[in-house]
Amino acid sequence: MRFALVRIDRPGMAAARARLQAAHNEYQKPFLDRIVFGGGFVDDGTDTSGDVDIEDVTGNLLVFEAPDREWVEKFQANDPYTLAGLFETEIIKLLWQRVPAPDQE
């Protein structure tokens, strides 16, 4: 099953995000086989053709191939970003993939 995890930062958390980025990246490494794709949210007009300044990121989206919602909840609960209180909004939704169709990937 695929799940989307959408997280929006609390205002004023740019410095905390930057400080925790290395720990967050290390935390994700054992789960890379379950992460279908992911990325950060930035303001319109941000140049996304290369690296983006981590302090310009205001949240993120991760899509997982996971056995159940509880797996995603556990991932979320133990992420250094979550433990530091970075997020204002955290949404987990079961994803019904339509485009491209799973058999067309």
GROMACS .gro file of C-alpha atoms in nm:
model
  105
    1MET     CA    1   0.000   0.000   0.000
    2ARG     CA    2   0.111   0.352  -0.066
    3PHE     CA    3   0.073   0.627   0.191
    4ALA     CA    4   0.133   1.000   0.158
    5LEU     CA    5   0.281   1.183   0.455
    6VAL     CA    6   0.234   1.560   0.432
    7ARG     CA    7   0.402   1.779   0.692
    8ILE     CA    8   0.388   2.157   0.719
    9ASP     CA    9   0.635   2.341   0.942
   10ARG     CA   10   0.530   2.567   1.225
   11PRO     CA   11   0.618   2.931   1.153
   12GLY     CA   12   0.967   3.034   1.255
   13MET     CA   13   1.121   2.686   1.234
   14ALA     CA   14   1.369   2.748   0.951
   15ALA     CA   15   1.674   2.749   1.179
   16ALA     CA   16   1.557   2.432   1.358
   17ARG     CA   17   1.502   2.258   1.023
   18ALA     CA   18   1.855   2.352   0.914
   19ARG     CA   19   2.004   2.236   1.246
   20LEU     CA   20   1.823   1.900   1.229
   21GLN     CA   21   1.865   1.825   0.859
   22ALA     CA   22   2.165   1.592   0.897
   23ALA     CA   23   1.993   1.389   1.171
   24HIS     CA   24   1.672   1.372   0.965
   25ASN     CA   25   1.865   1.250   0.658
   26GLU     CA   26   2.046   0.984   0.864
   27TYR     CA   27   1.716   0.873   1.015
   28GLN     CA   28   1.565   0.817   0.670
   29LYS     CA   29   1.852   0.604   0.534
   30PRO     CA   30   1.728   0.265   0.663
   31PHE     CA   31   1.386   0.338   0.511
   32LEU     CA   32   1.492   0.441   0.159
   33ASP     CA   33   1.362   0.113   0.018
   34ARG     CA   34   1.014   0.214   0.139
   35ILE     CA   35   1.023   0.578   0.024
   36VAL     CA   36   0.878   0.601  -0.328
   37PHE     CA   37   0.957   0.970  -0.355
   38GLY     CA   38   0.973   1.279  -0.142
   39GLY     CA   39   1.068   1.641  -0.134
   40GLY     CA   40   1.033   1.972   0.040
   41PHE     CA   41   0.775   2.245  -0.003
   42VAL     CA   42   0.908   2.587  -0.104
   43ASP     CA   43   0.748   2.917  -0.201
   44ASP     CA   44   0.646   2.985  -0.560
   45GLY     CA   45   0.933   3.150  -0.745
   46THR     CA   46   1.201   2.948  -0.566
   47ASP     CA   47   1.465   2.819  -0.807
   48THR     CA   48   1.431   2.440  -0.782
   49SER     CA   49   1.669   2.357  -1.066
   50GLY     CA   50   1.947   2.276  -0.819
   51ASP     CA   51   1.994   2.264  -0.445
   52VAL     CA   52   1.749   2.470  -0.241
   53ASP     CA   53   1.854   2.648   0.079
   54ILE     CA   54   1.715   2.426   0.357
   55GLU     CA   55   1.591   2.737   0.537
   56ASP     CA   56   1.356   2.801   0.241
   57VAL     CA   57   1.180   2.466   0.293
   58THR     CA   58   0.847   2.497   0.477
   59GLY     CA   59   0.739   2.133   0.496
   60ASN     CA   60   0.760   1.813   0.298
   61LEU     CA   61   0.586   1.526   0.127
   62LEU     CA   62   0.692   1.164   0.149
   63VAL     CA   63   0.521   0.876  -0.030
   64PHE     CA   64   0.584   0.534   0.119
   65GLU     CA   65   0.529   0.176   0.014
   66ALA     CA   66   0.431   0.050   0.358
   67PRO     CA   67   0.244  -0.247   0.505
   68ASP     CA   68  -0.003  -0.029   0.698
   69ARG     CA   69  -0.075   0.314   0.846
   70GLU     CA   70   0.087   0.217   1.176
   71TRP     CA   71   0.421   0.175   1.000
   72VAL     CA   72   0.401   0.533   0.867
   73GLU     CA   73   0.288   0.664   1.207
   74LYS     CA   74   0.591   0.501   1.371
   75PHE     CA   75   0.825   0.646   1.106
   76GLN     CA   76   0.673   0.990   1.161
   77ALA     CA   77   0.683   0.972   1.541
   78ASN     CA   78   1.056   0.893   1.552
   79ASP     CA   79   1.180   1.140   1.290
   80PRO     CA   80   1.414   1.399   1.448
   81TYR     CA   81   1.205   1.675   1.289
   82THR     CA   82   0.894   1.545   1.467
   83LEU     CA   83   1.073   1.494   1.797
   84ALA     CA   84   1.184   1.859   1.787
   85GLY     CA   85   0.829   1.985   1.729
   86LEU     CA   86   0.898   2.117   1.380
   87PHE     CA   87   0.556   2.050   1.231
   88GLU     CA   88   0.232   2.242   1.263
   89THR     CA   89   0.041   1.994   1.045
   90GLU     CA   90   0.097   1.622   0.992
   91ILE     CA   91  -0.133   1.427   0.759
   92ILE     CA   92  -0.113   1.059   0.667
   93LYS     CA   93  -0.340   0.939   0.387
   94LEU     CA   94  -0.372   0.608   0.206
   95LEU     CA   95  -0.292   0.686  -0.157
   96TRP     CA   96  -0.489   0.548  -0.450
   97GLN     CA   97  -0.239   0.592  -0.731
   98ARG     CA   98  -0.400   0.677  -1.065
   99VAL     CA   99  -0.133   0.852  -1.272
  100PRO     CA  100   0.077   0.689  -1.389
  101ALA     CA  101  -0.108   0.367  -1.336
  102PRO     CA  102   0.100   0.133  -1.118
  103ASP     CA  103   0.136  -0.113  -1.407
  104GLN     CA  104   0.281   0.170  -1.625
  105GLU     CA  105   0.567   0.267  -1.393
   0.00000   0.00000   0.00000
